[in-house]
Amino acid sequence: MRSLLERLFLPAFANQWLDARHDSAVMRIGAERIAFTTDTYVVSPLFFPGGDIGKLAVFGTVNDLAMAGARPLYLSAGFILEEGLPLAMLEIIVASMREAAAAAGVELVTGDTKVVDRGKGDAVFINTAGIGAAADVEISPRRVQPGDVIILSGDVGRHGIAIMSVRKGLSFETALESDCAPLWQPVSALLQKGVDVHCMRDLTRGGLASALNEIALDAGVAIAIDESAVAVCEPVAAACELLGLDPLYVANEGRFVAFVTAEHADRALDVLSGCTVSAQPRVIGTVGARGDAIVEALGALGNPRILDLLSGEQLPRIC
Amino acid sequence: MRSLLERLFLPAFANQWLDARHDSAVMRIGAERIAFTTDTYVVSPLFFPGGDIGKLAVFGTVNDLAMAGARPLYLSAGFILEEGLPLAMLEIIVASMREAAAAAGVELVTGDTKVVDRGKGDAVFINTAGIGAAADVEISPRRVQPGDVIILSGDVGRHGIAIMSVRKGLSFETALESDCAPLWQPVSALLQKGVDVHCMRDLTRGGLASALNEIALDAGVAIAIDESAVAVCEPVAAACELLGLDPLYVANEGRFVAFVTAEHADRALDVLSGCTVSAQPRVIGTVGARGDAIVEALGALGNPRILDLLSGEQLPRIC
């Protein structure tokens, strides 16, 4: 995906917004700063523990706005339905979207539906685009500075493993659900409390390791994290061992990293702790020198390893 | 589609923007009036005389903004690629989108790409959402008034027949190309010249007859048109006869109807004549009484017929 972006899309549409390489584009329209983003959801299966494609399509896009420091306001929805899709299934998905939109405080204001012949789609694909009101402060990879502290909002890997558990027929002693959740509340709290947030990124496909790699590349900095500070719940850890997956690369849908100045790290932890969706934040690392965009993880025994950018998707159709 | 909208989507997300049932939602954000719209493109074949899915994905969404009286500014693009799609084909489509965006004066500022397994998609699907700066005047079905004059911007049916000609292997003595084109220029000219435009609608899938039916239903008025005033070029007329299609229902991608006050009809014709994309505008009918939402066409011999809302799609995957 990244190479497609670098080789094809960025050169074709070169502009300041794509160059910023952030989850949302932020533009000035008249007197307002507007954030704009889009994501297409092709998750398989459509229903999984803790969510479904409808919920994902709302929260995923809302979160991309939040990561740019923008209050999510309006969503569009574009459906591609495969001929033969039971209407009852679509009704459940739409009800889930409505509930998610209400929870995230956004209005779905415009939509489109296309039907494709059987065998040319896969039940339902959903695209959502979102508009948000951006705070008057830039939050993006280019503001990342050496010395910034990296805070992770919670444990990792729940979404990816929840999906894999359905695909592989795994069951766990303790119920495991996707972490799929809207993230504007903690972001809004950080901004209101005056935390100097340089960058944020939600951890979606590719997980924590990919998000850190993207930011390291786009900011042109080294990043070092302490792997033992990254929380992984027991069922995720067990499933990762069983399936041969690295939890740092497994998808999330309700977790994010925030890059803040060292002076503001304690305040940020305080603020995040007060929000349900980020109740167990941890400092997991710091930004090193400018130059090589490398992400290094220090293991429990003090052994370092490089977290590479994966060349393919570890888990296809996870969102 | 309309019944899906009425039964499923509108009740689920009931709000003033969906209730307006227009091509774009227009919201106030701070001091600005912002138009927002989305469309997904699943056209088959991907390449056709006069265009391709990329060009369609840009102009289609730009036109939905224009129809709300909004200057198109920014686009998002969400791609669903089927595994095995040749990169060279994607490059051609992206180049076409770039060219179309430049022609329409919009910036593509945010995007997303998903890959689905072979047999779960169809080469490429593209969703675009668009943001525009809306004029400070409402242009929507609810402003349609008895007595309004209906102006059609050009001849009908070129896009649908261009697509069908590829599917059915038809060839014509004179080259027939899709009418696919951006429509902001004539809309902008109408607004600048102070024409009191009540409503506009571009004629996409379902053609002129469907657009008029939608507006009649949403405005709660009768509409009468003079069928002989609707221009149909010779190859489109011939193909329609051969294929058993009614040109009034065949898709267009660069034609629109404008509902204007009777006093402003001549000025509107003047303005539209001056724009390449609407160089041959014609008054085709008028809005009748409030009450029954019926669309009647008077034939060349004075014989009236009702233009019904089609229950299915006459031509699937036309856009």
Coordinates of N, CA and C in Angstrom, one line a residue, chain B residues 173-281:
Chain B
E173 N -21.8 4.8 -37.6 CA -21.2 5.5 -38.7 C -20.5 6.7 -38.2
T174 N -21.1 7.5 -37.3 CA -20.4 8.6 -36.7 C -20.0 8.2 -35.3
A175 N -18.8 8.7 -34.9 CA -18.3 8.3 -33.6 C -19.2 8.7 -32.4
L176 N -19.5 7.8 -31.5 CA -20.3 8.2 -30.4 C -19.5 8.1 -29.1
E177 N -19.4 9.2 -28.4 CA -18.7 9.2 -27.1 C -19.6 9.6 -26.0
S178 N -19.2 9.1 -24.8 CA -19.9 9.5 -23.6 C -19.9 11.0 -23.5
D179 N -20.9 11.6 -22.9 CA -21.0 13.1 -22.7 C -20.3 13.5 -21.4
C180 N -19.7 12.5 -20.7 CA -19.0 12.7 -19.4 C -18.2 14.1 -19.4
A181 N -18.6 15.0 -18.5 CA -18.0 16.3 -18.5 C -18.3 17.0 -17.1
P182 N -17.5 17.9 -16.7 CA -17.7 18.7 -15.5 C -18.7 19.8 -15.8
L183 N -19.6 20.1 -14.8 CA -20.7 21.0 -15.0 C -20.7 22.3 -14.2
W184 N -19.6 22.5 -13.5 CA -19.6 23.7 -12.6 C -19.6 24.9 -13.5
Q185 N -18.9 24.9 -14.6 CA -18.8 26.2 -15.4 C -20.2 26.8 -15.7
P186 N -21.1 26.0 -16.4 CA -22.4 26.6 -16.6 C -23.2 27.0 -15.4
V187 N -23.0 26.2 -14.3 CA -23.8 26.5 -13.1 C -23.2 27.8 -12.5
S188 N -21.9 27.9 -12.5 CA -21.3 29.1 -12.0 C -21.8 30.4 -12.8
A189 N -21.9 30.2 -14.1 CA -22.3 31.3 -15.0 C -23.8 31.7 -14.7
L190 N -24.6 30.7 -14.5 CA -26.0 30.9 -14.1 C -26.1 31.8 -12.8
L191 N -25.3 31.4 -11.8 CA -25.4 32.1 -10.5 C -24.8 33.5 -10.7
Q192 N -23.7 33.6 -11.4 CA -23.1 34.9 -11.5 C -24.0 35.9 -12.3
K193 N -24.8 35.4 -13.2 CA -25.7 36.3 -14.0 C -27.0 36.5 -13.3
G194 N -27.1 36.0 -12.0 CA -28.3 36.3 -11.2 C -29.5 35.5 -11.6
V195 N -29.4 34.4 -12.4 CA -30.6 33.6 -12.7 C -31.1 32.9 -11.5
D196 N -32.4 33.1 -11.2 CA -33.0 32.5 -10.1 C -33.3 31.0 -10.3
V197 N -32.2 30.2 -10.0 CA -32.3 28.7 -10.2 C -32.9 28.1 -9.0
H198 N -34.0 27.4 -9.1 CA -34.7 26.8 -7.9 C -34.1 25.4 -7.7
C199 N -33.8 24.7 -8.7 CA -33.2 23.3 -8.5 C -32.5 22.9 -9.8
M200 N -31.5 22.1 -9.6 CA -30.8 21.5 -10.7 C -30.6 20.0 -10.4
R201 N -30.4 19.2 -11.5 CA -30.1 17.8 -11.3 C -29.4 17.3 -12.5
D202 N -28.2 16.6 -12.3 CA -27.6 16.0 -13.4 C -28.3 14.7 -13.8
L203 N -28.3 14.3 -15.0 CA -29.0 13.1 -15.5 C -28.0 12.0 -15.5
T204 N -28.0 11.2 -14.5 CA -27.1 10.1 -14.5 C -27.9 8.8 -14.7
R205 N -27.6 7.7 -13.9 CA -28.3 6.5 -14.2 C -29.8 6.7 -14.1
G206 N -30.6 6.2 -15.0 CA -32.0 6.4 -15.0 C -32.4 7.6 -15.9
G207 N -31.4 8.4 -16.3 CA -31.6 9.4 -17.4 C -32.6 10.5 -17.0
L208 N -33.0 11.2 -18.0 CA -33.9 12.4 -17.8 C -35.2 12.0 -17.1
A209 N -35.8 10.9 -17.5 CA -37.1 10.6 -16.9 C -37.0 10.3 -15.4
S210 N -35.9 9.7 -15.0 CA -35.8 9.4 -13.6 C -35.5 10.6 -12.8
A211 N -34.6 11.5 -13.3 CA -34.3 12.7 -12.6 C -35.6 13.6 -12.4
L212 N -36.4 13.7 -13.5 CA -37.7 14.4 -13.4 C -38.6 13.8 -12.4
N213 N -38.7 12.5 -12.4 CA -39.5 11.8 -11.4 C -39.1 12.0 -10.0
E214 N -37.8 12.0 -9.7 CA -37.3 12.2 -8.4 C -37.7 13.6 -7.9
I215 N -37.5 14.6 -8.8 CA -37.7 15.9 -8.4 C -39.3 16.1 -8.2
A216 N -40.1 15.6 -9.1 CA -41.5 15.7 -8.9 C -42.0 15.1 -7.6
L217 N -41.4 13.9 -7.2 CA -41.7 13.3 -5.9 C -41.3 14.2 -4.7
D218 N -40.0 14.6 -4.8 CA -39.5 15.3 -3.6 C -40.1 16.7 -3.5
A219 N -40.5 17.3 -4.6 CA -41.1 18.7 -4.5 C -42.6 18.6 -4.4
G220 N -43.2 17.4 -4.7 CA -44.6 17.2 -4.6 C -45.4 18.0 -5.7
V221 N -44.9 17.9 -6.9 CA -45.5 18.6 -8.0 C -45.6 17.8 -9.3
A222 N -46.5 18.2 -10.2 CA -46.6 17.5 -11.5 C -45.6 18.2 -12.4
I223 N -45.1 17.4 -13.4 CA -44.2 18.0 -14.4 C -44.7 17.5 -15.8
A224 N -44.7 18.5 -16.7 CA -45.0 18.1 -18.1 C -43.9 18.5 -19.0
I225 N -43.5 17.6 -19.8 CA -42.5 18.0 -20.8 C -43.0 17.7 -22.2
D226 N -42.3 18.4 -23.1 CA -42.6 18.2 -24.6 C -41.5 17.3 -25.1
E227 N -41.9 16.1 -25.4 CA -40.9 15.1 -25.8 C -40.1 15.5 -27.0
S228 N -40.7 16.2 -27.9 CA -40.0 16.6 -29.2 C -39.0 17.7 -28.9
A229 N -39.0 18.3 -27.7 CA -38.0 19.3 -27.4 C -36.7 18.6 -26.8
V230 N -36.8 17.3 -26.5 CA -35.6 16.6 -26.0 C -34.8 16.1 -27.1
A231 N -33.6 16.7 -27.2 CA -32.7 16.3 -28.4 C -32.1 15.0 -28.1
V232 N -32.1 14.1 -29.2 CA -31.4 12.8 -29.1 C -30.6 12.7 -30.4
C233 N -29.3 12.5 -30.3 CA -28.5 12.5 -31.6 C -28.8 11.2 -32.3
E234 N -28.5 11.2 -33.6 CA -28.9 10.1 -34.5 C -28.3 8.7 -34.0
P235 N -27.0 8.6 -33.7 CA -26.6 7.3 -33.3 C -27.2 6.8 -32.0
V236 N -27.5 7.7 -31.1 CA -28.2 7.3 -29.8 C -29.6 6.8 -30.2
A237 N -30.3 7.6 -31.0 CA -31.7 7.2 -31.4 C -31.7 5.8 -32.1
A238 N -30.7 5.6 -33.0 CA -30.6 4.3 -33.7 C -30.3 3.2 -32.7
A239 N -29.4 3.4 -31.8 CA -29.0 2.3 -30.9 C -30.2 2.0 -30.0
C240 N -30.9 3.0 -29.5 CA -32.0 2.8 -28.6 C -33.1 2.0 -29.3
E241 N -33.3 2.2 -30.6 CA -34.3 1.5 -31.4 C -33.8 0.0 -31.5
L242 N -32.6 -0.2 -31.8 CA -32.0 -1.5 -31.9 C -32.1 -2.3 -30.6
L243 N -31.8 -1.6 -29.5 CA -31.7 -2.3 -28.2 C -33.0 -2.3 -27.4
G244 N -34.0 -1.6 -28.0 CA -35.2 -1.5 -27.2 C -35.2 -0.6 -26.0
L245 N -34.4 0.4 -26.1 CA -34.3 1.3 -24.9 C -35.0 2.7 -25.2
D246 N -35.4 3.3 -24.1 CA -36.1 4.6 -24.2 C -35.0 5.6 -23.9
P247 N -34.7 6.5 -24.8 CA -33.6 7.5 -24.6 C -33.8 8.4 -23.4
L248 N -35.1 8.5 -23.0 CA -35.4 9.4 -21.8 C -34.9 8.7 -20.5
Y249 N -34.7 7.4 -20.6 CA -34.2 6.7 -19.4 C -32.7 6.3 -19.5
V250 N -32.1 6.7 -20.6 CA -30.7 6.2 -20.7 C -29.7 7.2 -20.0
A251 N -28.7 6.7 -19.4 CA -27.8 7.5 -18.6 C -27.0 8.5 -19.3
N252 N -26.7 9.6 -18.6 CA -25.8 10.7 -19.1 C -24.8 11.0 -18.0
E253 N -23.7 11.7 -18.3 CA -22.8 12.1 -17.3 C -22.3 13.5 -17.5
G254 N -23.0 14.2 -18.3 CA -22.6 15.6 -18.5 C -23.8 16.5 -19.0
R255 N -25.0 16.0 -18.6 CA -26.2 16.8 -18.9 C -27.0 17.1 -17.6
F256 N -27.7 18.2 -17.6 CA -28.5 18.5 -16.4 C -29.7 19.2 -16.8
V257 N -30.7 19.2 -15.9 CA -31.9 20.0 -16.0 C -31.8 21.1 -15.0
A258 N -32.3 22.3 -15.3 CA -32.3 23.5 -14.4 C -33.8 23.9 -14.3
F259 N -34.3 24.1 -13.1 CA -35.6 24.6 -12.9 C -35.5 26.1 -12.5
V260 N -36.0 27.0 -13.4 CA -35.8 28.4 -13.2 C -37.2 29.1 -13.3
T261 N -37.3 30.3 -12.7 CA -38.5 31.0 -12.8 C -38.8 31.4 -14.3
A262 N -40.0 31.5 -14.6 CA -40.4 31.8 -16.0 C -39.7 33.1 -16.5
E263 N -39.7 34.1 -15.7 CA -39.1 35.4 -16.1 C -37.6 35.2 -16.4
H264 N -36.9 34.2 -15.8 CA -35.5 34.1 -16.0 C -35.1 33.1 -17.1
A265 N -36.1 32.5 -17.7 CA -35.8 31.4 -18.6 C -34.9 31.8 -19.8
D266 N -35.3 33.0 -20.4 CA -34.5 33.4 -21.5 C -33.0 33.7 -21.1
R267 N -32.9 34.4 -20.0 CA -31.5 34.7 -19.5 C -30.7 33.4 -19.3
A268 N -31.4 32.4 -18.7 CA -30.8 31.1 -18.5 C -30.3 30.4 -19.8
L269 N -31.2 30.5 -20.8 CA -30.8 29.9 -22.1 C -29.6 30.6 -22.7
D270 N -29.6 31.9 -22.6 CA -28.5 32.7 -23.0 C -27.2 32.3 -22.4
V271 N -27.2 32.2 -21.1 CA -26.0 31.9 -20.3 C -25.5 30.5 -20.6
L272 N -26.4 29.6 -20.7 CA -26.0 28.2 -21.0 C -25.4 28.1 -22.4
S273 N -26.0 28.8 -23.3 CA -25.5 28.7 -24.7 C -24.1 29.1 -24.8
G274 N -23.7 30.0 -23.9 CA -22.3 30.5 -23.9 C -21.3 29.5 -23.3
C275 N -21.7 28.4 -22.8 CA -20.8 27.4 -22.2 C -20.7 26.2 -23.1
T276 N -19.5 25.7 -23.4 CA -19.3 24.6 -24.3 C -20.1 23.4 -23.9
V277 N -20.1 23.1 -22.6 CA -20.7 21.8 -22.1 C -22.3 21.9 -22.1
S278 N -22.8 23.1 -22.3 CA -24.3 23.3 -22.3 C -24.7 24.2 -23.5
A279 N -24.0 24.0 -24.6 CA -24.1 24.9 -25.7 C -25.5 24.9 -26.4
Q280 N -26.2 23.8 -26.2 CA -27.5 23.7 -26.9 C -28.6 23.5 -26.0
P281 N -28.9 24.4 -25.1 CA -29.9 24.2 -24.1 C -31.3 24.4 -24.7

